[in-house]
PDB file of C-alpha atoms in Angstrom:
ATOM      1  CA  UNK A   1      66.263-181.159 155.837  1.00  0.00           C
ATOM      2  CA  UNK A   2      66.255-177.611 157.271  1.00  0.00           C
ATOM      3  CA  UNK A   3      66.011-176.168 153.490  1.00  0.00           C
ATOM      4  CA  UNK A   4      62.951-178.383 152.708  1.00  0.00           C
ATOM      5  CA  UNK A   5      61.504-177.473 156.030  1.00  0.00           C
ATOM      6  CA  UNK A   6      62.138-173.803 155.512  1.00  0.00           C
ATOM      7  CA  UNK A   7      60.241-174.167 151.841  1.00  0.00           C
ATOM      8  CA  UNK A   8      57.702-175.365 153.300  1.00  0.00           C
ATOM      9  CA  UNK A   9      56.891-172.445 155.716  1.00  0.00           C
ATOM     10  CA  UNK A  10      57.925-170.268 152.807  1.00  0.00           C
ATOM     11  CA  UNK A  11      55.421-171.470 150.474  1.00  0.00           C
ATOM     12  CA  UNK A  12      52.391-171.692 153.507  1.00  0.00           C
ATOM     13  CA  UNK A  13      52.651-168.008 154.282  1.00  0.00           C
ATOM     14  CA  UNK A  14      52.381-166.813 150.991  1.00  0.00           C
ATOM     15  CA  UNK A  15      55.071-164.559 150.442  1.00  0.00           C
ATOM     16  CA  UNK A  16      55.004-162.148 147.540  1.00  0.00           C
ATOM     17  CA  UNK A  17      58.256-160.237 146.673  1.00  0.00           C
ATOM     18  CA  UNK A  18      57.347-159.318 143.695  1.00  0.00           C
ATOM     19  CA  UNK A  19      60.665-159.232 141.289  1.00  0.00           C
ATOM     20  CA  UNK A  20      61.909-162.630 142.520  1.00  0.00           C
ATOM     21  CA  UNK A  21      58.749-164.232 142.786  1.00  0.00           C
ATOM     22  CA  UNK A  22      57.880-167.255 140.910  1.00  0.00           C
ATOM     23  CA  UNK A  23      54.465-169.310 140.245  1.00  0.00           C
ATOM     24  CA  UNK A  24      55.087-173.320 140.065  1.00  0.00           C
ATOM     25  CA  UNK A  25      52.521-174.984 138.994  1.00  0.00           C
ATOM     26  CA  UNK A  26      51.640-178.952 139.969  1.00  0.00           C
ATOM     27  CA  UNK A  27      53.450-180.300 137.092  1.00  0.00           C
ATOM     28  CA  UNK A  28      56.644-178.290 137.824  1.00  0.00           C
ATOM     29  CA  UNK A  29      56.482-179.481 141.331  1.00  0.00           C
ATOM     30  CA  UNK A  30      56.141-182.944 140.272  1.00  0.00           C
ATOM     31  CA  UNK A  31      58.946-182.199 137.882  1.00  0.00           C
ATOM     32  CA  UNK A  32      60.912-180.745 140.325  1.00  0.00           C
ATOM     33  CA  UNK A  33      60.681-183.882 142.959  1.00  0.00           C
ATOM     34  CA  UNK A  34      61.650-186.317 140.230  1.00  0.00           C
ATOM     35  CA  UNK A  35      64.662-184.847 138.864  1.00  0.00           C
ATOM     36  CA  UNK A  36      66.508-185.342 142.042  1.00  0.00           C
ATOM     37  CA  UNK A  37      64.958-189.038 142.128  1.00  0.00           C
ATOM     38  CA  UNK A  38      66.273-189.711 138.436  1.00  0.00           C
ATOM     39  CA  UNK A  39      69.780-188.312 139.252  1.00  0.00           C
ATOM     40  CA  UNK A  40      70.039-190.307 142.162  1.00  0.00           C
ATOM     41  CA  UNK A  41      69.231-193.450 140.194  1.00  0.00           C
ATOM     42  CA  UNK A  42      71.014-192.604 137.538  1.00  0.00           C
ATOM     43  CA  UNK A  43      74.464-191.837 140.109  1.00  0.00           C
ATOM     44  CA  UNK A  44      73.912-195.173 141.379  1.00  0.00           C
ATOM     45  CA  UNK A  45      73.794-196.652 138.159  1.00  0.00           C
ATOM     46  CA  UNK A  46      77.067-198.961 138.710  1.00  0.00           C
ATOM     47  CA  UNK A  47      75.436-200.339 141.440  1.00  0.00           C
ATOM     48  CA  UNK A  48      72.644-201.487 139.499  1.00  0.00           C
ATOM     49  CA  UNK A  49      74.665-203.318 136.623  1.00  0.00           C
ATOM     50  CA  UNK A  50      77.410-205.036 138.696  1.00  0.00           C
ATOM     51  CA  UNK A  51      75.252-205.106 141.890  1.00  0.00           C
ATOM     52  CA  UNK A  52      77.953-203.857 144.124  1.00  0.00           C
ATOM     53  CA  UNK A  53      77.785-200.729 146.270  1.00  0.00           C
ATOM     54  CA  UNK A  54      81.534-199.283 146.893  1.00  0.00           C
ATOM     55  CA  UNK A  55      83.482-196.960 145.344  1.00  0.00           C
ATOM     56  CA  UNK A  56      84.157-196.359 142.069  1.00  0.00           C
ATOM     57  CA  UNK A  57      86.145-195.684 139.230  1.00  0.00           C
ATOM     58  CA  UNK A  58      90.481-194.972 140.008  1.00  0.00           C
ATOM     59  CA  UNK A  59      90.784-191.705 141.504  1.00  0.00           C
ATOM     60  CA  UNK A  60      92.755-192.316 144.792  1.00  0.00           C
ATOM     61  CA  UNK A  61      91.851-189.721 146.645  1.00  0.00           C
ATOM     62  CA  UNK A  62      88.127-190.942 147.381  1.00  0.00           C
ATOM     63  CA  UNK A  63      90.144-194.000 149.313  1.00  0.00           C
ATOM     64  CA  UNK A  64      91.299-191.393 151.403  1.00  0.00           C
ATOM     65  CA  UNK A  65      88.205-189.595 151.818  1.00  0.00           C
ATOM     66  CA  UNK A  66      86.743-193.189 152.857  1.00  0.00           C
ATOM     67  CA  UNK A  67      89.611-193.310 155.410  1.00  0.00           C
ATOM     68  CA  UNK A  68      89.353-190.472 156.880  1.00  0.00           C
ATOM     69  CA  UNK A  69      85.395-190.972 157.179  1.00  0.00           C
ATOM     70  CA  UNK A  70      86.384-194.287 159.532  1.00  0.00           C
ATOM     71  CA  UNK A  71      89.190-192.323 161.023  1.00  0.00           C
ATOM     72  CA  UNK A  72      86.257-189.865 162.531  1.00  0.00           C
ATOM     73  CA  UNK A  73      84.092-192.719 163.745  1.00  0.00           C
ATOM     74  CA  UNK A  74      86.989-193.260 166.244  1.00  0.00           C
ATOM     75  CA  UNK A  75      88.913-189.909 167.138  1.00  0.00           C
ATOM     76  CA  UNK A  76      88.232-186.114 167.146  1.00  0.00           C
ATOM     77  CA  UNK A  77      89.270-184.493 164.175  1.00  0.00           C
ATOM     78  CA  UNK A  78      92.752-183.293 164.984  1.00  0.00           C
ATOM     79  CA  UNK A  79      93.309-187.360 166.307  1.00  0.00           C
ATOM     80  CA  UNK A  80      95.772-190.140 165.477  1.00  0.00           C
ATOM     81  CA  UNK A  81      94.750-193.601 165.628  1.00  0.00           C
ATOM     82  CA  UNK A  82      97.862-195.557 164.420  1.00  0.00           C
ATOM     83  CA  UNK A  83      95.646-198.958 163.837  1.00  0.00           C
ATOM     84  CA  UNK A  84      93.889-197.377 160.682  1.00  0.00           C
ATOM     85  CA  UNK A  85      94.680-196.999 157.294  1.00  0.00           C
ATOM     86  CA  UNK A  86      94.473-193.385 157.230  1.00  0.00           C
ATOM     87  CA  UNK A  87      95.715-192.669 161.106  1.00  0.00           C
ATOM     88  CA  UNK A  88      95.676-188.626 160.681  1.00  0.00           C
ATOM     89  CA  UNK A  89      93.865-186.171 158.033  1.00  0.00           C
ATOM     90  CA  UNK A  90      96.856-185.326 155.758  1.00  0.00           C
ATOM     91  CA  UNK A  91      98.068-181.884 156.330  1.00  0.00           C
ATOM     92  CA  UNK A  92      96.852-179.967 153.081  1.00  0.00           C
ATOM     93  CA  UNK A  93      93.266-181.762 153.866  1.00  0.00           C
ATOM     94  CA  UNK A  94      93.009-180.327 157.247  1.00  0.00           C
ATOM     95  CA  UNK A  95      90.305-177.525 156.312  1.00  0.00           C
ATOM     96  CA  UNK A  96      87.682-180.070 155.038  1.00  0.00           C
ATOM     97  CA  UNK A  97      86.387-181.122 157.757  1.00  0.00           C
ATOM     98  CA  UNK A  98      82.999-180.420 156.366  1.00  0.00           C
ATOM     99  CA  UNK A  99      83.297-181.990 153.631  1.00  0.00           C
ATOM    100  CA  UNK A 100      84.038-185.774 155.840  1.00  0.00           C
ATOM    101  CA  UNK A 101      81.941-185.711 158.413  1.00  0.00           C
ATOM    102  CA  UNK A 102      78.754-186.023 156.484  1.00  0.00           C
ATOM    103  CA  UNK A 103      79.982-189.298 154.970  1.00  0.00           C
ATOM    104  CA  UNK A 104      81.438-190.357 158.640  1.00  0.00           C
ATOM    105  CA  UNK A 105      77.820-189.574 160.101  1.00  0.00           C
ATOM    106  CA  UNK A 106      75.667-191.097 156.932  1.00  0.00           C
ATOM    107  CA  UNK A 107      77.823-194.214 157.843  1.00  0.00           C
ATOM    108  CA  UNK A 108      77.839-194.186 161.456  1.00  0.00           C
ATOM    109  CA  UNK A 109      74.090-193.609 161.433  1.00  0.00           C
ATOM    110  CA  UNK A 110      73.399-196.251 159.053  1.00  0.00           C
ATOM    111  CA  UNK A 111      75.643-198.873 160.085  1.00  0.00           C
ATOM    112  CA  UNK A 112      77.443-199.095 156.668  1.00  0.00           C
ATOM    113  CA  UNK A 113      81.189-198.945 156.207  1.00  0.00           C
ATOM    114  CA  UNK A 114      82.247-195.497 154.930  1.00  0.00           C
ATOM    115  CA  UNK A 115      82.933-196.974 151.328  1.00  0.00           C
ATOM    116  CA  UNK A 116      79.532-198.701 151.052  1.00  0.00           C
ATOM    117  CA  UNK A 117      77.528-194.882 151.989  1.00  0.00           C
ATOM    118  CA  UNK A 118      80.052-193.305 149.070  1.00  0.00           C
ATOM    119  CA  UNK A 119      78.449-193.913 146.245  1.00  0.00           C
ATOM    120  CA  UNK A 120      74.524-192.463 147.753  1.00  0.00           C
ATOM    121  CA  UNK A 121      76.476-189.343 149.725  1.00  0.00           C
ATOM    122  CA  UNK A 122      77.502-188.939 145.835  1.00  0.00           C
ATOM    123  CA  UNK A 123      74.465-189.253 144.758  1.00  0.00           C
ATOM    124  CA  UNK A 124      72.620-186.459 146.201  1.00  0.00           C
ATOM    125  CA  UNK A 125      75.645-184.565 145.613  1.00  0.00           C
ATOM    126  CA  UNK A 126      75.034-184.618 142.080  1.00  0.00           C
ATOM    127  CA  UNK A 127      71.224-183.756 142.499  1.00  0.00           C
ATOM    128  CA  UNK A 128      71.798-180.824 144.985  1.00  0.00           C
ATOM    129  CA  UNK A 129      74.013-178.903 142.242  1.00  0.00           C
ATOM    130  CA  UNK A 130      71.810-179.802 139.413  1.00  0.00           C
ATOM    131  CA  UNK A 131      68.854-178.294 141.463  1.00  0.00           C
ATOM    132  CA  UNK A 132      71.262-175.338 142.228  1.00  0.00           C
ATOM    133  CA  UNK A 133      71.803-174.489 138.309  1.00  0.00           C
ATOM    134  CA  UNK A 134      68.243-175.191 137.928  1.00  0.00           C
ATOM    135  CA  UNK A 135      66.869-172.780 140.471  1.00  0.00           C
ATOM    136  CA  UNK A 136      69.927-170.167 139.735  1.00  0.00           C
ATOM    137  CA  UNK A 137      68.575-170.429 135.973  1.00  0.00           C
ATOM    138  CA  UNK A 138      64.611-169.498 136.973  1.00  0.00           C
ATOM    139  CA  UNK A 139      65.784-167.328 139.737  1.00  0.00           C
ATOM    140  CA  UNK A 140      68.509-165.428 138.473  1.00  0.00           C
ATOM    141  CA  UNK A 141      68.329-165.451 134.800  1.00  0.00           C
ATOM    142  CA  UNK A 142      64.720-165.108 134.500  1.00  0.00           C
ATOM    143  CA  UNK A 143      64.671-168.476 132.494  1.00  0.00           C
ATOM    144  CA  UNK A 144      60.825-169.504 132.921  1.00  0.00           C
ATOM    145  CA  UNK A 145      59.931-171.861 135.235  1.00  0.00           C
ATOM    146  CA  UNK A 146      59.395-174.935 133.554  1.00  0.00           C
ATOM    147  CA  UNK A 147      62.850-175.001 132.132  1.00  0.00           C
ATOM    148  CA  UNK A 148      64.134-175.390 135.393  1.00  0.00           C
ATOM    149  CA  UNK A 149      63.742-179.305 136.047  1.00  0.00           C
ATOM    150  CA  UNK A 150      64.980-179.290 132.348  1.00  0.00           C
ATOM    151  CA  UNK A 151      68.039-177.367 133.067  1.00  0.00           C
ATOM    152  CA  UNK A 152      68.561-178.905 136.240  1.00  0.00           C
ATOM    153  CA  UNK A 153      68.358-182.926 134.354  1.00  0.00           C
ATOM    154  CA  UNK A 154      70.925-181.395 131.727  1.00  0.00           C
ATOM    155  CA  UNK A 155      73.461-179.881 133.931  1.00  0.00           C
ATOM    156  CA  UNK A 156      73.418-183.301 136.059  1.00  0.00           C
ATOM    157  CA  UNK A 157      73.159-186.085 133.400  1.00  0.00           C
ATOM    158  CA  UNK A 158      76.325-183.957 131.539  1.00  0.00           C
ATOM    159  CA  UNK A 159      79.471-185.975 131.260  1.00  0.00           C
ATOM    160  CA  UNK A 160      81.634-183.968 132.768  1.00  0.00           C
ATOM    161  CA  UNK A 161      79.539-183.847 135.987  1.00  0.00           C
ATOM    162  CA  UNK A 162      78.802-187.332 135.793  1.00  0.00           C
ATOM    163  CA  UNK A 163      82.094-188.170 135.672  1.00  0.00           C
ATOM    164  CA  UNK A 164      83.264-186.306 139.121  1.00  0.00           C
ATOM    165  CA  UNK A 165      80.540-188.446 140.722  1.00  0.00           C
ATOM    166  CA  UNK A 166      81.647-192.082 139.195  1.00  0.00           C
ATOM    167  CA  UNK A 167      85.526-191.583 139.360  1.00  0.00           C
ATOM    168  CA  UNK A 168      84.738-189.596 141.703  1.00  0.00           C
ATOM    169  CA  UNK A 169      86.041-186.528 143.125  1.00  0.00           C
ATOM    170  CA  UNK A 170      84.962-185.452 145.949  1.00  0.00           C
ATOM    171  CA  UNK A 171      86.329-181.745 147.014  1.00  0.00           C
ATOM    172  CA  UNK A 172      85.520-181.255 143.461  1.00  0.00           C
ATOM    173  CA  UNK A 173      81.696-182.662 144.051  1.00  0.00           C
ATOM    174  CA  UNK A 174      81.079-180.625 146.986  1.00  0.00           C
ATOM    175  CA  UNK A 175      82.607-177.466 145.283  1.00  0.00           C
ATOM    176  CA  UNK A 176      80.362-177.833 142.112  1.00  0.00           C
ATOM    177  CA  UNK A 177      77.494-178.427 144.158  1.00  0.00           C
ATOM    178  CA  UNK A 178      77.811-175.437 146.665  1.00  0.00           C
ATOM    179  CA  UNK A 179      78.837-172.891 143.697  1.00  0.00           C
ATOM    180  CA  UNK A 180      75.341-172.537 142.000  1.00  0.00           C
ATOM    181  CA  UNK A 181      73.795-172.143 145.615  1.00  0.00           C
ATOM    182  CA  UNK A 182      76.497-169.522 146.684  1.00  0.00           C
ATOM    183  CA  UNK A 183      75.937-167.466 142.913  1.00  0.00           C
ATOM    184  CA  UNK A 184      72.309-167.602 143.194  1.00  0.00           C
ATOM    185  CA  UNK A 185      72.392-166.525 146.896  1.00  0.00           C
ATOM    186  CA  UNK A 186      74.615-163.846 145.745  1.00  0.00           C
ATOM    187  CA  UNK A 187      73.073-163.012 142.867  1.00  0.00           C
ATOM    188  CA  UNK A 188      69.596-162.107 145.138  1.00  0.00           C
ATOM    189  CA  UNK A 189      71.480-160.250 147.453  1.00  0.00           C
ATOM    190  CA  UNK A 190      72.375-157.612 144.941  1.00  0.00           C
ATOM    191  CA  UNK A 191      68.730-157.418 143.515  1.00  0.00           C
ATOM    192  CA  UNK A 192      67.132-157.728 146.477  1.00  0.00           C
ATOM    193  CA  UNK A 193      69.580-156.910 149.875  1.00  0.00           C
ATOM    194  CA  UNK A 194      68.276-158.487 152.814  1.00  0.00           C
ATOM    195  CA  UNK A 195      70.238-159.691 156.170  1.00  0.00           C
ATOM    196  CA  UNK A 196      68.778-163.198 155.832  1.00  0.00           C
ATOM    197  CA  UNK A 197      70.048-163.694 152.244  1.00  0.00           C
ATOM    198  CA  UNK A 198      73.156-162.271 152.933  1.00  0.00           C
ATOM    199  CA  UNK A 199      73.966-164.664 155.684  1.00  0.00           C
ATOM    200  CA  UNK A 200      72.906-167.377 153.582  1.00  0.00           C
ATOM    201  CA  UNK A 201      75.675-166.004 150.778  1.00  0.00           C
ATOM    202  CA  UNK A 202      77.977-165.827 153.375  1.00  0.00           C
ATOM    203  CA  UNK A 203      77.373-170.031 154.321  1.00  0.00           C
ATOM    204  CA  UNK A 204      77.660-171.135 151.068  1.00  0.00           C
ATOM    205  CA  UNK A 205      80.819-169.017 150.460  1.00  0.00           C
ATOM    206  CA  UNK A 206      82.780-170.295 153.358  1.00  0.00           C
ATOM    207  CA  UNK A 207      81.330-174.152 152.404  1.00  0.00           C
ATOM    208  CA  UNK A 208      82.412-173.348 149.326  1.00  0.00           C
ATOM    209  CA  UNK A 209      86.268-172.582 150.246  1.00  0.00           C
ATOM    210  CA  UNK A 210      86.386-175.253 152.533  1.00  0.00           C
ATOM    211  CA  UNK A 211      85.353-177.902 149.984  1.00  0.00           C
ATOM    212  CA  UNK A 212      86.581-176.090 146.708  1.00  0.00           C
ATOM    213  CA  UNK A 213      89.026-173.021 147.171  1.00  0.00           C
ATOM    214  CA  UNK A 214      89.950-172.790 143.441  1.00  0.00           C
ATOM    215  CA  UNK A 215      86.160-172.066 142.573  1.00  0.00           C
ATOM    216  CA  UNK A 216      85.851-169.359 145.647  1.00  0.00           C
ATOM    217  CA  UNK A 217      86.656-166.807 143.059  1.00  0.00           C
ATOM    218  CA  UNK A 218      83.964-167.283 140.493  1.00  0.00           C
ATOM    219  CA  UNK A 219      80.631-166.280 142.892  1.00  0.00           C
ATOM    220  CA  UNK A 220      82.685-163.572 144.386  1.00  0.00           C
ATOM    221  CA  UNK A 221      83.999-161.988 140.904  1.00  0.00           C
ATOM    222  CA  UNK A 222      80.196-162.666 139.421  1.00  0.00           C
ATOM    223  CA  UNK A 223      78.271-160.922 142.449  1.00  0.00           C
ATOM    224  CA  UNK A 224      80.530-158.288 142.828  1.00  0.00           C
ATOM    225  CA  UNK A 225      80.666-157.579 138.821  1.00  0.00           C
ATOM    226  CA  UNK A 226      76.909-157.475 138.924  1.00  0.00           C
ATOM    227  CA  UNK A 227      76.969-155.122 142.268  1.00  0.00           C
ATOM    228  CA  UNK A 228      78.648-153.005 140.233  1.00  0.00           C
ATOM    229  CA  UNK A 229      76.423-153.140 137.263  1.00  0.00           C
ATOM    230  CA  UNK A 230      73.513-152.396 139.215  1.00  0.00           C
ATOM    231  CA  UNK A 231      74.957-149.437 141.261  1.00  0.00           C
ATOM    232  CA  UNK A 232      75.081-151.056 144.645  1.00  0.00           C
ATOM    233  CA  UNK A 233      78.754-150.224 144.711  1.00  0.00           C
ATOM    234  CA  UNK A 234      81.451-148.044 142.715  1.00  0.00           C
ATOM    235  CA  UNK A 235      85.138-148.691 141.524  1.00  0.00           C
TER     236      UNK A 235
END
């Protein structure tokens, strides 16, 4: 909500950086607003056919990350409530916290059980990184502009990524979705500097090692590879 709100004000006053500047036209905006609509449709899609909203496919740990998400609707994180499934956050799962409580609040706030909000929370998962590659590829790589819903439809209707969100995995989820966020972020820090976008690199960095730690790496080795390539530091 605070990232729509702050592209609104963006687009209002105008501003012109020049190099990392782009023109959207009507169509791309349109184009832009349904992608996210499709993927969310499309992420649901099990719901449709067997007209059951829970969660899907085998992977165990999204019964724990259900669990967990009731086990925060009743103590503070570090709690114990013996009377639930999950009673404590496992030890190793202790540093994604942010990753829960989104699912605990989506539930609380809607008055669903935890397993029932799974499957939408999944959802936009899936279209916030496919709008993250999307923007990263018009932003960053200088793709042009219209290829961006495109890329963005093709990097979230891929198996692979559909396949975290139905089975689903969800550290792995939130990692893929912060990573094109915290590269892009990155990426216009080096061409461009600024305090505001490197406070924004730093967010998506530290939501990206809480949810992901294996893919902390990537941003950080791409950024600072390309901070060297441009001269904005020396080995």
């Amino acid at each position: 909500a605070a990232g729509v709100a702050a592209s609104v004000v963006v687009r209002r006053r105008r501003v012109d950086r020049g190099r990392g500047a782009v023109t959207v036209s009507a169509v791309s905006q349109a184009a832009w607003l349904a992608v996210p609509l499709v993927l969310v449709i499309v992420a649901l899609a099990p719901a449709w056919r067997h007209g059951l909203t829970t969660i899907y496919g085998e992977n165990p740990d999204s019964h724990q990350v259900a669990g967990i998400a009731v086990l925060f609707q009743h103590v503070p994180p570090t709690g114990t409530d013996v009377t639930l499934p999950i009673d404590t956050v496992p030890s190793a799962w202790r540093f994604r916290y942010p990753i829960f409580y989104p699912l605990a609040a989506a539930s609380d706030l809607g008055h669903l059980d935890p397993i029932t909000a799974f499957p939408a929370l999944a959802g936009l998962l899936l279209a916030c990184l496919a709008l993250g590659f999307g923007a990263f590829a018009v932003l960053c790589l200088r793709a042009p502009p219209w290829t961006g819903p495109v890329i963005a439809a093709a990097v979230g209707l891929s198996v692979s990524t559909l396949h975290q969100v139905w089975h689903p995995y969800w550290n792995q989820l939130w990692g893929l979705a912060m990573f094109p966020w915290a590269l892009l972020f990155g990426w216009r820090l080096v061409l461009d500097g600024g305090r505001g976008i490197a406070v924004l690199f730093g967010l998506m960095l530290i939501e990206l090692g809480l949810a992901y730690p294996l893919a902390l790496p990537y941003p950080v080795l791409i950024v600072g590879a390309l901070a060297v390539a441009h001269e904005r530091y020396r080995l």
